[in-house]
mmCIF file of C-alpha atoms and ligand atoms in Angstrom:
data_model
loop_
_atom_site.group_PDB
_atom_site.id
_atom_site.type_symbol
_atom_site.label_atom_id
_atom_site.label_comp_id
_atom_site.label_asym_id
_atom_site.label_seq_id
_atom_site.Cartn_x
_atom_site.Cartn_y
_atom_site.Cartn_z
ATOM 1 C CA MET U 1387 -5.463 -2.307 18.575
ATOM 2 C CA THR U 1388 -5.818 1.103 18.201
ATOM 3 C CA GLU U 1389 -8.699 2.794 16.370
ATOM 4 C CA PRO U 1390 -7.359 4.352 12.851
ATOM 5 C CA LYS U 1391 -6.453 8.002 12.782
ATOM 6 C CA ILE U 1392 -8.749 9.651 10.234
ATOM 7 C CA GLN U 1393 -8.032 12.865 8.377
ATOM 8 C CA ILE U 1394 -10.000 14.622 5.927
ATOM 9 C CA TYR U 1395 -8.920 16.958 3.451
ATOM 10 C CA GLU U 1396 -10.832 19.273 1.147
ATOM 11 C CA ASN U 1397 -10.123 17.351 -2.245
ATOM 12 C CA ALA U 1398 -7.686 14.717 -3.602
ATOM 13 C CA GLU U 1399 -5.137 17.223 -4.345
ATOM 14 C CA LYS U 1400 -4.731 18.375 -0.701
ATOM 15 C CA VAL U 1401 -4.576 14.530 0.460
ATOM 16 C CA VAL U 1402 -1.861 14.036 -1.643
ATOM 17 C CA GLU U 1403 0.168 17.398 -0.703
ATOM 18 C CA ALA U 1404 -0.622 16.165 3.134
ATOM 19 C CA LEU U 1405 0.560 12.657 2.619
ATOM 20 C CA ALA U 1406 3.558 13.813 0.742
ATOM 21 C CA GLU U 1407 4.607 16.161 3.232
ATOM 22 C CA ASP U 1408 4.011 13.490 6.248
ATOM 23 C CA PHE U 1409 6.469 11.423 3.983
ATOM 24 C CA PHE U 1410 9.173 13.838 3.751
ATOM 25 C CA GLN U 1411 9.014 14.471 7.308
ATOM 26 C CA PHE U 1412 9.050 10.610 7.965
ATOM 27 C CA CYS U 1413 12.137 10.295 5.582
ATOM 28 C CA GLY U 1414 13.984 12.937 7.351
ATOM 29 C CA LYS U 1415 13.668 11.458 10.733
ATOM 30 C CA LYS U 1416 14.605 7.875 9.682
ATOM 31 C CA GLU U 1417 17.623 9.279 7.811
ATOM 32 C CA LYS U 1418 18.728 11.222 10.735
ATOM 33 C CA ALA U 1419 18.632 7.805 12.667
ATOM 34 C CA GLY U 1420 20.706 6.290 10.205
ATOM 35 C CA GLU U 1421 17.923 3.684 9.284
ATOM 36 C CA LYS U 1422 16.888 2.511 5.909
ATOM 37 C CA ILE U 1423 12.872 2.489 5.079
ATOM 38 C CA SER U 1424 10.889 -0.253 3.684
ATOM 39 C CA LEU U 1425 7.826 1.373 1.825
ATOM 40 C CA ALA U 1426 5.330 -0.978 0.220
ATOM 41 C CA LEU U 1427 3.032 0.528 -2.362
ATOM 42 C CA SER U 1428 -0.479 -0.081 -3.957
ATOM 43 C CA GLY U 1429 -1.549 0.152 -7.484
ATOM 44 C CA GLY U 1430 -4.482 1.494 -8.999
ATOM 45 C CA SER U 1431 -5.321 4.806 -10.058
ATOM 46 C CA THR U 1432 -5.367 6.944 -6.509
ATOM 47 C CA PRO U 1433 -1.476 6.670 -5.766
ATOM 48 C CA LYS U 1434 -0.494 7.917 -9.327
ATOM 49 C CA ALA U 1435 -1.158 11.514 -8.318
ATOM 50 C CA LEU U 1436 0.858 10.991 -5.224
ATOM 51 C CA PHE U 1437 3.895 9.558 -7.008
ATOM 52 C CA GLN U 1438 3.734 12.356 -9.560
ATOM 53 C CA TYR U 1439 3.385 14.975 -7.023
ATOM 54 C CA LEU U 1440 6.496 13.450 -4.930
ATOM 55 C CA ALA U 1441 8.500 13.246 -8.120
ATOM 56 C CA GLU U 1442 7.909 17.061 -9.060
ATOM 57 C CA ASN U 1443 8.105 18.487 -5.610
ATOM 58 C CA PHE U 1444 10.600 16.079 -3.647
ATOM 59 C CA GLU U 1445 13.221 14.898 -5.895
ATOM 60 C CA GLN U 1446 15.705 16.924 -4.473
ATOM 61 C CA LYS U 1447 14.432 16.950 -0.792
ATOM 62 C CA ILE U 1448 14.361 13.321 -0.201
ATOM 63 C CA ASN U 1449 17.116 10.887 -0.041
ATOM 64 C CA TRP U 1450 15.543 8.163 -2.293
ATOM 65 C CA LYS U 1451 18.641 5.835 -2.040
ATOM 66 C CA ASN U 1452 17.529 5.374 1.509
ATOM 67 C CA ILE U 1453 14.107 3.939 0.643
ATOM 68 C CA HIS U 1454 13.604 0.297 -0.049
ATOM 69 C CA PHE U 1455 10.359 -0.068 -2.430
ATOM 70 C CA PHE U 1456 7.961 -2.923 -2.363
ATOM 71 C CA TRP U 1457 4.533 -3.837 -3.506
ATOM 72 C CA VAL U 1458 1.228 -4.752 -1.571
ATOM 73 C CA ASP U 1459 0.112 -6.358 -4.633
ATOM 74 C CA GLU U 1460 0.644 -6.983 -8.573
ATOM 75 C CA ARG U 1461 -1.232 -7.927 -11.509
ATOM 76 C CA CYS U 1462 -0.201 -10.760 -13.224
ATOM 77 C CA VAL U 1463 1.235 -8.911 -16.294
ATOM 78 C CA LYS U 1464 4.390 -7.865 -17.975
ATOM 79 C CA PRO U 1465 6.147 -4.838 -16.247
ATOM 80 C CA ASP U 1466 5.523 -2.644 -19.276
ATOM 81 C CA ASP U 1467 1.680 -3.447 -19.557
ATOM 82 C CA PRO U 1468 -0.532 -0.502 -18.397
ATOM 83 C CA GLU U 1469 -2.038 -2.438 -15.607
ATOM 84 C CA SER U 1470 1.599 -2.987 -13.971
ATOM 85 C CA ASN U 1471 1.786 -1.458 -10.419
ATOM 86 C CA TYR U 1472 5.320 -1.411 -10.538
ATOM 87 C CA GLY U 1473 4.963 -0.120 -14.249
ATOM 88 C CA ALA U 1474 3.122 2.730 -13.130
ATOM 89 C CA ALA U 1475 5.264 3.492 -9.973
ATOM 90 C CA LYS U 1476 8.587 3.128 -12.269
ATOM 91 C CA HIS U 1477 7.151 5.711 -14.829
ATOM 92 C CA LEU U 1478 5.752 8.233 -12.334
ATOM 93 C CA LEU U 1479 8.211 7.808 -9.231
ATOM 94 C CA LEU U 1480 11.324 5.585 -9.383
ATOM 95 C CA ASP U 1481 12.667 6.618 -12.555
ATOM 96 C CA PRO U 1482 12.127 10.610 -12.143
ATOM 97 C CA VAL U 1483 13.687 10.404 -8.698
ATOM 98 C CA ALA U 1484 16.584 7.970 -9.711
ATOM 99 C CA VAL U 1485 15.683 5.194 -7.158
ATOM 100 C CA PRO U 1486 18.577 2.639 -7.544
ATOM 101 C CA ALA U 1487 17.640 -0.687 -9.006
ATOM 102 C CA GLU U 1488 18.910 -2.469 -6.173
ATOM 103 C CA ASN U 1489 16.356 -0.467 -3.757
ATOM 104 C CA VAL U 1490 13.234 -1.700 -6.253
ATOM 105 C CA HIS U 1491 11.886 -5.200 -4.825
ATOM 106 C CA ARG U 1492 8.890 -5.677 -7.362
ATOM 107 C CA MET U 1493 6.554 -8.494 -7.652
ATOM 108 C CA LYS U 1494 7.112 -10.189 -11.126
ATOM 109 C CA GLY U 1495 3.770 -10.109 -12.791
ATOM 110 C CA GLU U 1496 5.220 -12.146 -15.839
ATOM 111 C CA SER U 1497 6.286 -14.983 -13.844
ATOM 112 C CA ASP U 1498 4.179 -17.978 -12.808
ATOM 113 C CA PRO U 1499 1.949 -16.590 -10.090
ATOM 114 C CA GLU U 1500 2.386 -19.287 -7.502
ATOM 115 C CA GLN U 1501 6.241 -19.565 -7.982
ATOM 116 C CA GLU U 1502 6.387 -15.697 -7.752
ATOM 117 C CA ALA U 1503 4.363 -15.725 -4.604
ATOM 118 C CA ILE U 1504 6.834 -17.961 -2.973
ATOM 119 C CA ARG U 1505 9.910 -15.976 -4.472
ATOM 120 C CA TYR U 1506 8.495 -12.998 -3.101
ATOM 121 C CA GLU U 1507 8.146 -13.875 0.295
ATOM 122 C CA THR U 1508 11.594 -15.148 0.232
ATOM 123 C CA GLU U 1509 12.473 -11.781 -1.144
ATOM 124 C CA VAL U 1510 10.540 -9.739 1.378
ATOM 125 C CA LEU U 1511 11.905 -11.803 4.203
ATOM 126 C CA SER U 1512 15.322 -11.338 3.278
ATOM 127 C CA ALA U 1513 15.020 -7.675 2.468
ATOM 128 C CA VAL U 1514 12.458 -6.260 5.215
ATOM 129 C CA SER U 1515 13.630 -6.223 9.153
ATOM 130 C CA LEU U 1516 11.698 -8.582 10.697
ATOM 131 C CA LYS U 1517 9.678 -8.957 14.233
ATOM 132 C CA TYR U 1518 8.566 -12.377 15.705
ATOM 133 C CA ASN U 1519 10.249 -13.333 12.353
ATOM 134 C CA LEU U 1520 7.419 -11.616 10.413
ATOM 135 C CA PRO U 1521 8.507 -8.824 7.880
ATOM 136 C CA ARG U 1522 7.743 -5.309 9.638
ATOM 137 C CA PHE U 1523 7.387 -2.797 6.755
ATOM 138 C CA ASP U 1524 8.129 0.687 8.008
ATOM 139 C CA TRP U 1525 4.954 2.049 5.873
ATOM 140 C CA ILE U 1526 2.409 0.843 3.562
ATOM 141 C CA TRP U 1527 0.299 2.713 1.389
ATOM 142 C CA LEU U 1528 -2.945 1.118 0.972
ATOM 143 C CA GLY U 1529 -5.966 2.191 -1.442
ATOM 144 C CA MET U 1530 -9.446 0.652 -1.252
ATOM 145 C CA GLY U 1531 -11.856 -0.429 -4.022
ATOM 146 C CA GLU U 1532 -15.635 0.274 -3.963
ATOM 147 C CA ASP U 1533 -16.255 -3.185 -2.981
ATOM 148 C CA GLY U 1534 -13.648 -2.993 0.036
ATOM 149 C CA HIS U 1535 -10.996 -4.885 -1.483
ATOM 150 C CA THR U 1536 -7.352 -3.622 -0.369
ATOM 151 C CA ALA U 1537 -4.088 -4.943 -1.896
ATOM 152 C CA SER U 1538 -5.501 -7.715 -3.987
ATOM 153 C CA VAL U 1539 -7.710 -9.232 -1.057
ATOM 154 C CA PHE U 1540 -11.036 -9.281 -2.343
ATOM 155 C CA PRO U 1541 -14.293 -10.156 -0.533
ATOM 156 C CA ASP U 1542 -14.705 -13.480 -1.606
ATOM 157 C CA GLN U 1543 -11.086 -14.398 -0.933
ATOM 158 C CA LEU U 1544 -11.175 -12.855 2.641
ATOM 159 C CA ALA U 1545 -9.051 -16.088 4.144
ATOM 160 C CA LEU U 1546 -6.170 -14.228 2.496
ATOM 161 C CA MET U 1547 -6.193 -11.857 5.363
ATOM 162 C CA HIS U 1548 -5.805 -14.997 7.694
ATOM 163 C CA SER U 1549 -3.231 -16.824 5.566
ATOM 164 C CA GLU U 1550 -0.206 -18.242 7.353
ATOM 165 C CA ARG U 1551 1.740 -17.241 4.333
ATOM 166 C CA ILE U 1552 3.388 -13.710 3.656
ATOM 167 C CA CYS U 1553 2.269 -13.782 -0.079
ATOM 168 C CA GLU U 1554 -0.395 -15.483 -2.139
ATOM 169 C CA THR U 1555 -2.143 -15.416 -5.524
ATOM 170 C CA ALA U 1556 -5.483 -13.922 -5.783
ATOM 171 C CA VAL U 1557 -8.020 -13.680 -8.601
ATOM 172 C CA HIS U 1558 -10.078 -10.364 -9.503
ATOM 173 C CA PRO U 1559 -13.545 -11.367 -9.044
ATOM 174 C CA VAL U 1560 -15.046 -9.951 -12.052
ATOM 175 C CA THR U 1561 -11.955 -9.701 -14.519
ATOM 176 C CA LYS U 1562 -10.586 -12.916 -13.363
ATOM 177 C CA GLN U 1563 -7.031 -11.327 -13.711
ATOM 178 C CA LYS U 1564 -4.635 -13.101 -11.560
ATOM 179 C CA ARG U 1565 -2.984 -11.200 -8.837
ATOM 180 C CA ILE U 1566 -0.369 -11.782 -6.609
ATOM 181 C CA THR U 1567 -0.637 -9.975 -3.071
ATOM 182 C CA LEU U 1568 0.696 -9.649 0.310
ATOM 183 C CA THR U 1569 -1.665 -11.075 3.009
ATOM 184 C CA GLY U 1570 -3.042 -10.153 6.113
ATOM 185 C CA LYS U 1571 -0.295 -11.704 8.034
ATOM 186 C CA ALA U 1572 2.382 -9.075 6.090
ATOM 187 C CA LEU U 1573 0.219 -6.069 6.010
ATOM 188 C CA ASN U 1574 -1.073 -5.985 9.634
ATOM 189 C CA HIS U 1575 2.584 -6.468 10.892
ATOM 190 C CA ALA U 1576 3.424 -2.990 9.436
ATOM 191 C CA ARG U 1577 4.728 -0.218 11.731
ATOM 192 C CA ARG U 1578 2.420 1.992 9.790
ATOM 193 C CA ALA U 1579 -0.379 1.606 7.244
ATOM 194 C CA THR U 1580 -2.257 4.610 5.640
ATOM 195 C CA PHE U 1581 -5.266 4.426 3.301
ATOM 196 C CA LEU U 1582 -5.436 6.839 0.696
ATOM 197 C CA VAL U 1583 -8.972 6.996 -0.387
ATOM 198 C CA THR U 1584 -10.975 9.512 -2.555
ATOM 199 C CA GLY U 1585 -13.713 10.204 -4.429
ATOM 200 C CA LYS U 1586 -17.554 10.050 -3.974
ATOM 201 C CA SER U 1587 -17.578 6.614 -5.043
ATOM 202 C CA LYS U 1588 -15.738 5.273 -1.970
ATOM 203 C CA ALA U 1589 -18.090 7.201 0.328
ATOM 204 C CA GLU U 1590 -20.394 4.188 1.035
ATOM 205 C CA MET U 1591 -17.597 1.600 1.550
ATOM 206 C CA ALA U 1592 -15.661 3.894 3.814
ATOM 207 C CA ARG U 1593 -18.818 4.428 5.863
ATOM 208 C CA LEU U 1594 -19.263 0.579 5.874
ATOM 209 C CA VAL U 1595 -15.613 -0.065 6.821
ATOM 210 C CA LEU U 1596 -14.928 2.793 9.458
ATOM 211 C CA LYS U 1597 -18.528 3.123 10.854
ATOM 212 C CA GLU U 1598 -20.328 -0.135 10.701
ATOM 213 C CA PRO U 1599 -18.807 -2.741 13.145
ATOM 214 C CA GLU U 1600 -21.299 -5.267 12.869
ATOM 215 C CA LEU U 1601 -21.017 -5.169 8.594
ATOM 216 C CA ARG U 1602 -17.401 -4.200 8.028
ATOM 217 C CA HIS U 1603 -16.027 -7.852 8.819
ATOM 218 C CA LYS U 1604 -17.418 -8.725 5.093
ATOM 219 C CA TYR U 1605 -14.888 -6.046 3.713
ATOM 220 C CA PRO U 1606 -11.060 -6.839 3.208
ATOM 221 C CA ALA U 1607 -10.286 -3.248 4.199
ATOM 222 C CA SER U 1608 -11.673 -3.495 7.930
ATOM 223 C CA HIS U 1609 -9.343 -6.377 8.383
ATOM 224 C CA ILE U 1610 -6.353 -4.020 8.268
ATOM 225 C CA ARG U 1611 -5.988 -3.540 12.013
ATOM 226 C CA LEU U 1612 -2.427 -3.413 12.720
ATOM 227 C CA SER U 1613 -1.055 -5.587 15.834
ATOM 228 C CA GLU U 1614 1.782 -2.902 16.837
ATOM 229 C CA GLY U 1615 1.541 0.205 14.457
ATOM 230 C CA GLU U 1616 -0.123 3.352 13.501
ATOM 231 C CA LEU U 1617 -3.513 2.946 11.157
ATOM 232 C CA GLU U 1618 -4.620 5.863 9.530
ATOM 233 C CA TRP U 1619 -6.883 6.897 6.652
ATOM 234 C CA TYR U 1620 -6.582 10.086 4.316
ATOM 235 C CA LEU U 1621 -9.576 10.803 2.806
ATOM 236 C CA ASP U 1622 -11.103 13.609 0.788
ATOM 237 C CA LYS U 1623 -14.492 15.259 1.609
ATOM 238 C CA ALA U 1624 -16.035 13.320 -1.245
ATOM 239 C CA ALA U 1625 -14.839 9.959 0.322
ATOM 240 C CA ALA U 1626 -15.562 10.999 3.916
ATOM 241 C CA GLY U 1627 -19.050 12.341 3.158
ATOM 242 C CA LEU U 1628 -20.833 9.751 4.950
ATOM 243 C CA LEU U 1629 -18.828 9.481 7.990
HETATM 244 C C1 LIG J 1374 -4.378 -2.734 -7.177
HETATM 245 C C2 LIG J 1374 -4.502 -1.832 -5.955
HETATM 246 C C3 LIG J 1374 -5.665 -2.000 -5.049
HETATM 247 C C4 LIG J 1374 -6.248 -0.460 -5.374
HETATM 248 C C5 LIG J 1374 -7.754 -0.388 -5.084
HETATM 249 C C6 LIG J 1374 -8.154 1.195 -5.296
HETATM 250 O O1 LIG J 1374 -3.885 -3.397 -7.624
HETATM 251 O O2 LIG J 1374 -5.568 -2.399 -7.845
HETATM 252 O O3 LIG J 1374 -3.526 -2.373 -5.308
HETATM 253 O O4 LIG J 1374 -5.728 -2.452 -4.086
HETATM 254 O O5 LIG J 1374 -5.730 0.020 -4.117
HETATM 255 O O6 LIG J 1374 -8.232 -1.286 -6.173
HETATM 256 O O7 LIG J 1374 -7.887 1.351 -6.695
HETATM 257 P P1 LIG J 1374 -8.039 2.856 -7.221
HETATM 258 O O8 LIG J 1374 -6.967 3.714 -6.382
HETATM 259 O O9 LIG J 1374 -7.948 2.638 -8.520
HETATM 260 O O10 LIG J 1374 -9.600 3.254 -6.794
#
């Protein structure tokens, strides 16, 4: 497993612009090769600026019909709930760039969590290309919480990083909100994974995960170590301040 590639930008806007440009280049290469793209999104606040920037600046430049959208996790709420990761992506990106409904593979937060985890695993296995019988996402965009969680794998549920399943249920340790999340089995099998981390509040956890080999095992974000893929961190100077 190679070490992550770390890219540091002046501010959050520059991080978003850089990732958007990289995504544009990536989409062009895949389209030229006649290949569809499987992209798994994170939720939370950080990606919202990226979704908005892509919709505003790349609506005409990217062939959105060539991209299939998945989620790394979802809150167990209805899709029109302000907490919904799918709802945010739909509002900020999927609708503005007219992604076809058949390209949207959402986790159904409104369903029974355990049944949905089983259903989603089946959907991912049928919709994402496989390698060694495991889904191999072309790209996953990840965030990291101040506690070092990623997707909805929280520090007190680290076993999800080593699950035999592809999709499981989880519980937010503070709010007790039920979640559905991809597990390490799916996340670490991606061709490419990018952490999008900005803001001073993430600086200490970024340091622990990236610079403290003796301590980092406690934090789920450090368990994202692609077996055969490219792992990268896009940070702004504030989040990278302690590296
Ligand atoms: C979620 C996300 C989660 C997120 C981190 C960071 O459902 O909340 O998928 O893993 O990426 O919590 O969230 P922020 O971007 O809001 O800091």
